[in-house]
Amino acid sequence: MFRQQVLSFIPSCSYLFQYEKRNMSRYNIYSLLDWIYGGVDPKFEGNGGPECAAFLQPKQRLGESAVIVLLSLLEIGLALRKINLSKELRYAEKEAEKAKEDSLGKNLLLVALCLTFGVEVGFKFATKTVIYLLNPCHVVTMVQIFLLACPPCKIAMIVFRLQVHMLNGALLALLFPVVNTRLLPFEMEVYYIQHIMLYLVPIYLFRKGGIYKPEPAGDFWWALLATGILFFYHFTFLQALGLVTEVNLNNMLCPAVSDPFYGPWYRVWATGHQTLLTMSHGKLLALLFYTAVPNYKYMLDLVRLRTKKID
């Protein structure tokens, strides 16, 4: 609908979307758009379509977007002012100099993540839903591939600290899975494998230490920065693209079928509970790791000591 309205103002480009002429060229705009979101079926609830795009009244959508975008910009600005970036970068530079060469474990994890994401990308091309690769969990997967491939450096430290606080989507995907559109063989299994691997990467990097150490437990400015970036990304880019294509990108147009806050105010509820989750989730992940590892080592030493006594 939107595409036709735009092309009515650009007559010179309208031939690219005419059915009788699109077969003349293998790679025209129509075929490209078909690959991107032509397979999104609005018959599946929460997938997209005109009804999903009209779920919220325009005034409500505009008002919510304006307030949340403003808040996200304030969060980003405040966090950048509070983070002592020069100090953090000096620390990263020192740790990068101490860093050893890439281990076998890191390379194996990189290969496993690339294979998993490659299969997921293949599913998206096969189902003509490539647009879903813009959802945050896929973006974070690409960020983690960068972290595993990139040698320790200043940029890697900044990216690592931000992505630790962007894993709330992986938790929600595992707790409230939306798999009603995954119909291909092993498509559902890859969904779970990918989201579990989103946790394996930061846990492995925590173990390596160096620049992959989280900020102090009482420092919430990195978490606030990640929160602002996530909300800004959702309410500007994802929402605008979703309205143009009528594709429900990360539930910016209408709520998911498994959303416990299903209703006209689901985005307001999401703003509240996702802010709390983003601010606390990364901290809890680091806390669990740094408390579990010493206990694990203690148990191993205890078992070894008992086996020696038995011998």
mmCIF file of C-alpha atoms in Angstrom:
data_model
loop_
_atom_site.group_PDB
_atom_site.id
_atom_site.type_symbol
_atom_site.label_atom_id
_atom_site.label_comp_id
_atom_site.label_asym_id
_atom_site.label_seq_id
_atom_site.Cartn_x
_atom_site.Cartn_y
_atom_site.Cartn_z
ATOM 1 C CA MET A 1 0.000 0.000 0.000
ATOM 2 C CA PHE A 2 2.658 2.485 1.055
ATOM 3 C CA ARG A 3 4.918 1.466 -1.828
ATOM 4 C CA GLN A 4 2.172 2.183 -4.370
ATOM 5 C CA GLN A 5 1.487 5.616 -2.827
ATOM 6 C CA VAL A 6 5.148 6.560 -3.038
ATOM 7 C CA LEU A 7 5.487 5.396 -6.630
ATOM 8 C CA SER A 8 2.454 7.451 -7.698
ATOM 9 C CA PHE A 9 4.636 10.491 -7.014
ATOM 10 C CA ILE A 10 7.598 8.957 -8.914
ATOM 11 C CA PRO A 11 6.188 7.890 -12.304
ATOM 12 C CA SER A 12 9.642 7.229 -13.731
ATOM 13 C CA CYS A 13 10.166 4.386 -11.251
ATOM 14 C CA SER A 14 6.693 2.853 -11.362
ATOM 15 C CA TYR A 15 7.580 0.455 -14.205
ATOM 16 C CA LEU A 16 9.839 -1.427 -11.784
ATOM 17 C CA PHE A 17 6.779 -2.664 -9.936
ATOM 18 C CA GLN A 18 4.577 -3.605 -12.887
ATOM 19 C CA TYR A 19 3.865 -7.318 -12.990
ATOM 20 C CA GLU A 20 4.136 -7.587 -16.762
ATOM 21 C CA LYS A 21 7.636 -6.066 -16.812
ATOM 22 C CA ARG A 22 9.226 -7.440 -13.642
ATOM 23 C CA ASN A 23 10.212 -10.714 -15.359
ATOM 24 C CA MET A 24 12.325 -8.823 -17.905
ATOM 25 C CA SER A 25 15.005 -8.332 -15.297
ATOM 26 C CA ARG A 26 16.164 -10.906 -12.793
ATOM 27 C CA TYR A 27 17.317 -8.272 -10.305
ATOM 28 C CA ASN A 28 14.875 -5.383 -10.111
ATOM 29 C CA ILE A 29 13.506 -3.534 -7.116
ATOM 30 C CA TYR A 30 10.388 -5.677 -6.934
ATOM 31 C CA SER A 31 12.341 -8.942 -6.738
ATOM 32 C CA LEU A 32 14.630 -7.405 -4.114
ATOM 33 C CA LEU A 33 11.673 -6.361 -1.956
ATOM 34 C CA ASP A 34 10.141 -9.785 -2.446
ATOM 35 C CA TRP A 35 13.298 -11.404 -1.045
ATOM 36 C CA ILE A 36 13.336 -8.977 1.872
ATOM 37 C CA TYR A 37 9.762 -9.329 3.150
ATOM 38 C CA GLY A 38 7.640 -11.028 0.500
ATOM 39 C CA GLY A 39 7.305 -14.172 2.626
ATOM 40 C CA VAL A 40 5.880 -12.430 5.690
ATOM 41 C CA ASP A 41 2.390 -13.934 5.997
ATOM 42 C CA PRO A 42 -0.110 -11.631 7.768
ATOM 43 C CA LYS A 43 -2.372 -14.640 8.387
ATOM 44 C CA PHE A 44 -0.138 -15.576 11.307
ATOM 45 C CA GLU A 45 -1.112 -13.500 14.319
ATOM 46 C CA GLY A 46 1.523 -10.940 15.303
ATOM 47 C CA ASN A 47 3.396 -11.352 12.025
ATOM 48 C CA GLY A 48 2.302 -8.118 10.361
ATOM 49 C CA GLY A 49 -0.212 -6.904 7.820
ATOM 50 C CA PRO A 50 -2.716 -4.002 7.737
ATOM 51 C CA GLU A 51 -4.521 -5.062 10.935
ATOM 52 C CA CYS A 52 -1.267 -5.319 12.849
ATOM 53 C CA ALA A 53 -0.093 -1.921 11.548
ATOM 54 C CA ALA A 54 -3.410 -0.377 12.635
ATOM 55 C CA PHE A 55 -3.372 -1.997 16.091
ATOM 56 C CA LEU A 56 -2.576 1.366 17.713
ATOM 57 C CA GLN A 57 -4.235 4.678 16.951
ATOM 58 C CA PRO A 58 -1.899 7.068 15.062
ATOM 59 C CA LYS A 59 -2.076 9.705 17.836
ATOM 60 C CA GLN A 60 -1.178 7.162 20.500
ATOM 61 C CA ARG A 61 1.656 5.731 18.407
ATOM 62 C CA LEU A 62 3.071 9.192 17.692
ATOM 63 C CA GLY A 63 2.795 10.298 21.323
ATOM 64 C CA GLU A 64 4.439 7.173 22.693
ATOM 65 C CA SER A 65 7.225 7.369 20.118
ATOM 66 C CA ALA A 66 7.979 11.029 20.804
ATOM 67 C CA VAL A 67 8.178 10.553 24.580
ATOM 68 C CA ILE A 68 10.259 7.335 24.438
ATOM 69 C CA VAL A 69 12.684 8.669 21.802
ATOM 70 C CA LEU A 70 13.224 11.784 23.922
ATOM 71 C CA LEU A 71 13.830 9.643 27.021
ATOM 72 C CA SER A 72 16.254 7.405 25.127
ATOM 73 C CA LEU A 73 18.258 10.414 23.949
ATOM 74 C CA LEU A 74 18.408 11.717 27.527
ATOM 75 C CA GLU A 75 19.608 8.297 28.716
ATOM 76 C CA ILE A 76 22.321 8.178 26.065
ATOM 77 C CA GLY A 77 23.444 11.738 26.788
ATOM 78 C CA LEU A 78 23.535 11.234 30.577
ATOM 79 C CA ALA A 79 25.396 7.914 30.298
ATOM 80 C CA LEU A 80 28.027 9.353 27.953
ATOM 81 C CA ARG A 81 28.629 12.221 30.379
ATOM 82 C CA LYS A 82 29.033 9.889 33.368
ATOM 83 C CA ILE A 83 31.230 7.251 31.726
ATOM 84 C CA ASN A 84 34.904 8.142 32.068
ATOM 85 C CA LEU A 85 35.712 6.978 28.542
ATOM 86 C CA SER A 86 39.332 8.172 28.522
ATOM 87 C CA LYS A 87 40.065 6.155 31.678
ATOM 88 C CA GLU A 88 38.271 3.108 30.276
ATOM 89 C CA LEU A 89 40.199 3.328 26.999
ATOM 90 C CA ARG A 90 43.553 3.583 28.805
ATOM 91 C CA TYR A 91 42.634 0.454 30.756
ATOM 92 C CA ALA A 92 41.633 -1.305 27.527
ATOM 93 C CA GLU A 93 44.921 -0.344 25.872
ATOM 94 C CA LYS A 94 46.950 -1.801 28.750
ATOM 95 C CA GLU A 95 44.928 -5.020 28.782
ATOM 96 C CA ALA A 96 45.138 -5.349 24.983
ATOM 97 C CA GLU A 97 48.946 -5.263 25.184
ATOM 98 C CA LYS A 98 48.881 -8.152 27.682
ATOM 99 C CA ALA A 99 46.448 -10.182 25.591
ATOM 100 C CA LYS A 100 47.607 -13.519 24.250
ATOM 101 C CA GLU A 101 46.936 -14.957 20.827
ATOM 102 C CA ASP A 102 43.470 -16.297 20.050
ATOM 103 C CA SER A 103 42.829 -19.637 21.702
ATOM 104 C CA LEU A 104 41.418 -22.719 20.036
ATOM 105 C CA GLY A 105 38.257 -22.388 22.126
ATOM 106 C CA LYS A 106 37.605 -18.869 20.846
ATOM 107 C CA ASN A 107 38.051 -19.949 17.230
ATOM 108 C CA LEU A 108 35.777 -22.974 17.686
ATOM 109 C CA LEU A 109 33.100 -20.803 19.279
ATOM 110 C CA LEU A 110 33.415 -18.340 16.381
ATOM 111 C CA VAL A 111 32.965 -21.144 13.844
ATOM 112 C CA ALA A 112 29.953 -22.559 15.734
ATOM 113 C CA LEU A 113 28.284 -19.140 15.974
ATOM 114 C CA CYS A 114 28.946 -18.379 12.299
ATOM 115 C CA LEU A 115 27.492 -21.744 11.244
ATOM 116 C CA THR A 116 24.404 -21.264 13.409
ATOM 117 C CA PHE A 117 23.801 -17.731 12.169
ATOM 118 C CA GLY A 118 24.535 -18.803 8.593
ATOM 119 C CA VAL A 119 21.823 -21.452 8.799
ATOM 120 C CA GLU A 120 19.428 -18.856 10.239
ATOM 121 C CA VAL A 121 20.228 -16.458 7.379
ATOM 122 C CA GLY A 122 19.591 -19.320 4.956
ATOM 123 C CA PHE A 123 16.166 -19.886 6.507
ATOM 124 C CA LYS A 124 15.382 -16.190 6.128
ATOM 125 C CA PHE A 125 16.260 -16.271 2.418
ATOM 126 C CA ALA A 126 14.353 -19.520 1.911
ATOM 127 C CA THR A 127 11.210 -18.052 3.494
ATOM 128 C CA LYS A 128 11.726 -14.573 1.985
ATOM 129 C CA THR A 129 11.808 -12.912 5.418
ATOM 130 C CA VAL A 130 15.304 -11.383 5.324
ATOM 131 C CA ILE A 131 13.925 -8.248 6.985
ATOM 132 C CA TYR A 132 13.752 -10.120 10.296
ATOM 133 C CA LEU A 133 17.559 -10.110 10.435
ATOM 134 C CA LEU A 134 17.201 -6.527 11.686
ATOM 135 C CA ASN A 135 15.628 -7.757 14.923
ATOM 136 C CA PRO A 136 17.895 -7.095 17.944
ATOM 137 C CA CYS A 137 18.818 -10.732 18.651
ATOM 138 C CA HIS A 138 20.206 -11.127 15.128
ATOM 139 C CA VAL A 139 22.030 -7.796 15.396
ATOM 140 C CA VAL A 140 23.562 -8.868 18.726
ATOM 141 C CA THR A 141 24.604 -12.176 17.105
ATOM 142 C CA MET A 142 26.481 -10.213 14.421
ATOM 143 C CA VAL A 143 28.066 -8.074 17.148
ATOM 144 C CA GLN A 144 29.246 -11.206 18.963
ATOM 145 C CA ILE A 145 30.734 -12.601 15.741
ATOM 146 C CA PHE A 146 32.680 -9.339 15.493
ATOM 147 C CA LEU A 147 33.871 -9.702 19.111
ATOM 148 C CA LEU A 148 35.097 -13.250 18.554
ATOM 149 C CA ALA A 149 36.846 -12.323 15.304
ATOM 150 C CA CYS A 150 38.313 -9.018 16.493
ATOM 151 C CA PRO A 151 41.573 -9.009 18.479
ATOM 152 C CA PRO A 152 41.393 -7.354 21.932
ATOM 153 C CA CYS A 153 41.301 -3.578 21.480
ATOM 154 C CA LYS A 154 39.543 -0.421 22.675
ATOM 155 C CA ILE A 155 36.561 -0.839 20.348
ATOM 156 C CA ALA A 156 36.147 -4.471 21.406
ATOM 157 C CA MET A 157 35.924 -3.416 25.065
ATOM 158 C CA ILE A 158 33.205 -0.835 24.347
ATOM 159 C CA VAL A 159 31.215 -3.238 22.159
ATOM 160 C CA PHE A 160 31.574 -6.051 24.703
ATOM 161 C CA ARG A 161 30.252 -3.988 27.603
ATOM 162 C CA LEU A 162 27.286 -2.764 25.579
ATOM 163 C CA GLN A 163 26.251 -6.177 24.233
ATOM 164 C CA VAL A 164 26.308 -7.702 27.736
ATOM 165 C CA HIS A 165 23.410 -5.363 28.557
ATOM 166 C CA MET A 166 21.562 -6.121 25.306
ATOM 167 C CA LEU A 167 20.877 -9.791 26.021
ATOM 168 C CA ASN A 168 17.448 -9.215 27.552
ATOM 169 C CA GLY A 169 15.933 -10.067 24.154
ATOM 170 C CA ALA A 170 17.557 -13.501 24.233
ATOM 171 C CA LEU A 171 16.044 -14.163 27.663
ATOM 172 C CA LEU A 172 12.568 -13.131 26.490
ATOM 173 C CA ALA A 173 12.935 -15.227 23.324
ATOM 174 C CA LEU A 174 13.651 -18.295 25.454
ATOM 175 C CA LEU A 175 10.937 -17.590 28.033
ATOM 176 C CA PHE A 176 8.231 -16.498 25.560
ATOM 177 C CA PRO A 177 9.220 -18.109 22.229
ATOM 178 C CA VAL A 178 7.401 -16.969 19.081
ATOM 179 C CA VAL A 179 7.826 -19.962 16.780
ATOM 180 C CA ASN A 180 4.398 -20.184 15.122
ATOM 181 C CA THR A 181 5.925 -19.092 11.782
ATOM 182 C CA ARG A 182 8.906 -21.493 11.862
ATOM 183 C CA LEU A 183 7.683 -24.321 9.658
ATOM 184 C CA LEU A 184 10.849 -25.554 7.916
ATOM 185 C CA PRO A 185 12.720 -28.620 9.238
ATOM 186 C CA PHE A 186 15.090 -27.707 12.107
ATOM 187 C CA GLU A 187 14.047 -24.043 11.911
ATOM 188 C CA MET A 188 12.702 -24.139 15.473
ATOM 189 C CA GLU A 189 15.786 -25.963 16.760
ATOM 190 C CA VAL A 190 18.113 -23.340 15.240
ATOM 191 C CA TYR A 191 15.997 -20.657 16.956
ATOM 192 C CA TYR A 192 16.788 -22.100 20.383
ATOM 193 C CA ILE A 193 20.422 -22.885 19.568
ATOM 194 C CA GLN A 194 21.067 -19.312 18.416
ATOM 195 C CA HIS A 195 19.534 -17.748 21.531
ATOM 196 C CA ILE A 196 21.406 -20.101 23.861
ATOM 197 C CA MET A 197 24.669 -19.244 22.079
ATOM 198 C CA LEU A 198 24.003 -15.571 22.746
ATOM 199 C CA TYR A 199 24.712 -16.431 26.391
ATOM 200 C CA LEU A 200 27.660 -18.733 25.725
ATOM 201 C CA VAL A 201 29.719 -15.999 24.031
ATOM 202 C CA PRO A 202 29.755 -13.454 26.911
ATOM 203 C CA ILE A 203 30.285 -16.249 29.463
ATOM 204 C CA TYR A 204 33.309 -17.462 27.500
ATOM 205 C CA LEU A 205 34.672 -13.919 27.148
ATOM 206 C CA PHE A 206 34.128 -13.285 30.880
ATOM 207 C CA ARG A 207 36.355 -16.313 31.451
ATOM 208 C CA LYS A 208 39.115 -14.868 29.239
ATOM 209 C CA GLY A 209 39.165 -11.630 31.249
ATOM 210 C CA GLY A 210 41.334 -8.696 30.237
ATOM 211 C CA ILE A 211 39.282 -6.205 28.239
ATOM 212 C CA TYR A 212 36.343 -8.605 28.533
ATOM 213 C CA LYS A 213 35.763 -7.725 32.173
ATOM 214 C CA PRO A 214 32.469 -5.996 32.990
ATOM 215 C CA GLU A 215 32.367 -2.607 34.656
ATOM 216 C CA PRO A 216 32.163 -2.490 38.491
ATOM 217 C CA ALA A 217 28.933 -3.854 39.976
ATOM 218 C CA GLY A 218 27.833 -0.431 41.193
ATOM 219 C CA ASP A 219 28.364 1.258 37.804
ATOM 220 C CA PHE A 220 25.047 1.302 35.914
ATOM 221 C CA TRP A 221 26.013 3.877 33.259
ATOM 222 C CA TRP A 222 26.938 1.275 30.638
ATOM 223 C CA ALA A 223 23.596 -0.434 31.221
ATOM 224 C CA LEU A 224 21.813 2.922 30.873
ATOM 225 C CA LEU A 225 23.672 3.635 27.631
ATOM 226 C CA ALA A 226 22.665 0.227 26.228
ATOM 227 C CA THR A 227 19.045 0.857 27.290
ATOM 228 C CA GLY A 228 18.933 4.206 25.496
ATOM 229 C CA ILE A 229 20.470 2.772 22.320
ATOM 230 C CA LEU A 230 18.001 -0.141 22.264
ATOM 231 C CA PHE A 231 14.920 2.043 22.717
ATOM 232 C CA PHE A 232 16.138 4.576 20.158
ATOM 233 C CA TYR A 233 16.753 1.765 17.635
ATOM 234 C CA HIS A 234 13.277 0.317 18.244
ATOM 235 C CA PHE A 235 11.193 3.491 18.161
ATOM 236 C CA THR A 236 12.963 5.121 15.221
ATOM 237 C CA PHE A 237 14.434 2.647 12.733
ATOM 238 C CA LEU A 238 12.460 -0.543 13.459
ATOM 239 C CA GLN A 239 9.124 1.213 13.878
ATOM 240 C CA ALA A 240 9.515 3.335 10.736
ATOM 241 C CA LEU A 241 10.570 0.340 8.651
ATOM 242 C CA GLY A 242 7.738 -1.722 10.106
ATOM 243 C CA LEU A 243 5.136 0.899 9.204
ATOM 244 C CA VAL A 244 6.467 1.158 5.634
ATOM 245 C CA THR A 245 6.517 -2.598 5.047
ATOM 246 C CA GLU A 246 3.697 -3.602 7.439
ATOM 247 C CA VAL A 247 6.062 -6.137 9.029
ATOM 248 C CA ASN A 248 5.912 -6.443 12.823
ATOM 249 C CA LEU A 249 9.626 -6.000 13.544
ATOM 250 C CA ASN A 250 10.236 -6.986 17.164
ATOM 251 C CA ASN A 251 6.582 -6.246 17.960
ATOM 252 C CA MET A 252 6.758 -2.526 17.247
ATOM 253 C CA LEU A 253 3.430 -2.575 15.360
ATOM 254 C CA CYS A 254 1.366 -4.985 17.461
ATOM 255 C CA PRO A 255 2.010 -7.273 20.461
ATOM 256 C CA ALA A 256 3.293 -10.826 20.150
ATOM 257 C CA VAL A 257 0.859 -13.685 20.628
ATOM 258 C CA SER A 258 2.718 -14.658 23.816
ATOM 259 C CA ASP A 259 2.871 -11.119 25.268
ATOM 260 C CA PRO A 260 1.517 -11.209 28.864
ATOM 261 C CA PHE A 261 0.661 -7.461 28.544
ATOM 262 C CA TYR A 262 -1.372 -7.859 25.351
ATOM 263 C CA GLY A 263 -3.465 -4.733 24.791
ATOM 264 C CA PRO A 264 -3.321 -1.150 23.498
ATOM 265 C CA TRP A 265 -0.766 -0.131 26.157
ATOM 266 C CA TYR A 266 1.593 -3.053 25.609
ATOM 267 C CA ARG A 267 4.431 -0.749 24.471
ATOM 268 C CA VAL A 268 4.164 1.399 27.608
ATOM 269 C CA TRP A 269 4.341 -1.727 29.751
ATOM 270 C CA ALA A 270 7.271 -2.954 27.649
ATOM 271 C CA THR A 271 9.123 0.326 28.171
ATOM 272 C CA GLY A 272 8.880 -0.122 31.925
ATOM 273 C CA HIS A 273 9.705 -3.785 32.301
ATOM 274 C CA GLN A 274 12.374 -3.773 29.585
ATOM 275 C CA THR A 275 14.140 -0.815 31.199
ATOM 276 C CA LEU A 276 14.280 -2.721 34.485
ATOM 277 C CA LEU A 277 15.356 -5.922 32.730
ATOM 278 C CA THR A 278 18.069 -4.243 30.640
ATOM 279 C CA MET A 279 19.457 -2.391 33.649
ATOM 280 C CA SER A 280 19.630 -5.547 35.784
ATOM 281 C CA HIS A 281 20.077 -8.487 33.398
ATOM 282 C CA GLY A 282 23.715 -7.852 32.436
ATOM 283 C CA LYS A 283 24.635 -7.234 36.080
ATOM 284 C CA LEU A 284 22.986 -10.493 37.162
ATOM 285 C CA LEU A 285 24.754 -12.402 34.386
ATOM 286 C CA ALA A 286 28.158 -11.101 35.511
ATOM 287 C CA LEU A 287 27.296 -11.735 39.175
ATOM 288 C CA LEU A 288 26.257 -15.323 38.483
ATOM 289 C CA PHE A 289 29.422 -15.963 36.506
ATOM 290 C CA TYR A 290 31.824 -14.515 39.065
ATOM 291 C CA THR A 291 30.122 -16.363 41.918
ATOM 292 C CA ALA A 292 29.670 -19.658 40.076
ATOM 293 C CA VAL A 293 33.257 -19.975 38.782
ATOM 294 C CA PRO A 294 34.988 -19.887 42.220
ATOM 295 C CA ASN A 295 32.444 -22.388 43.587
ATOM 296 C CA TYR A 296 33.009 -24.632 40.564
ATOM 297 C CA LYS A 297 36.788 -24.533 41.047
ATOM 298 C CA TYR A 298 36.339 -25.233 44.762
ATOM 299 C CA MET A 299 34.195 -28.299 44.008
ATOM 300 C CA LEU A 300 36.756 -29.575 41.491
ATOM 301 C CA ASP A 301 39.595 -29.167 43.997
ATOM 302 C CA LEU A 302 37.499 -30.929 46.631
ATOM 303 C CA VAL A 303 36.812 -33.879 44.320
ATOM 304 C CA ARG A 304 40.499 -34.138 43.359
ATOM 305 C CA LEU A 305 41.528 -34.059 47.027
ATOM 306 C CA ARG A 306 39.126 -36.867 47.909
ATOM 307 C CA THR A 307 40.312 -39.011 44.993
ATOM 308 C CA LYS A 308 43.930 -38.555 46.135
ATOM 309 C CA LYS A 309 42.986 -39.649 49.671
ATOM 310 C CA ILE A 310 41.260 -42.741 48.308
ATOM 311 C CA ASP A 311 44.365 -43.647 46.262
#
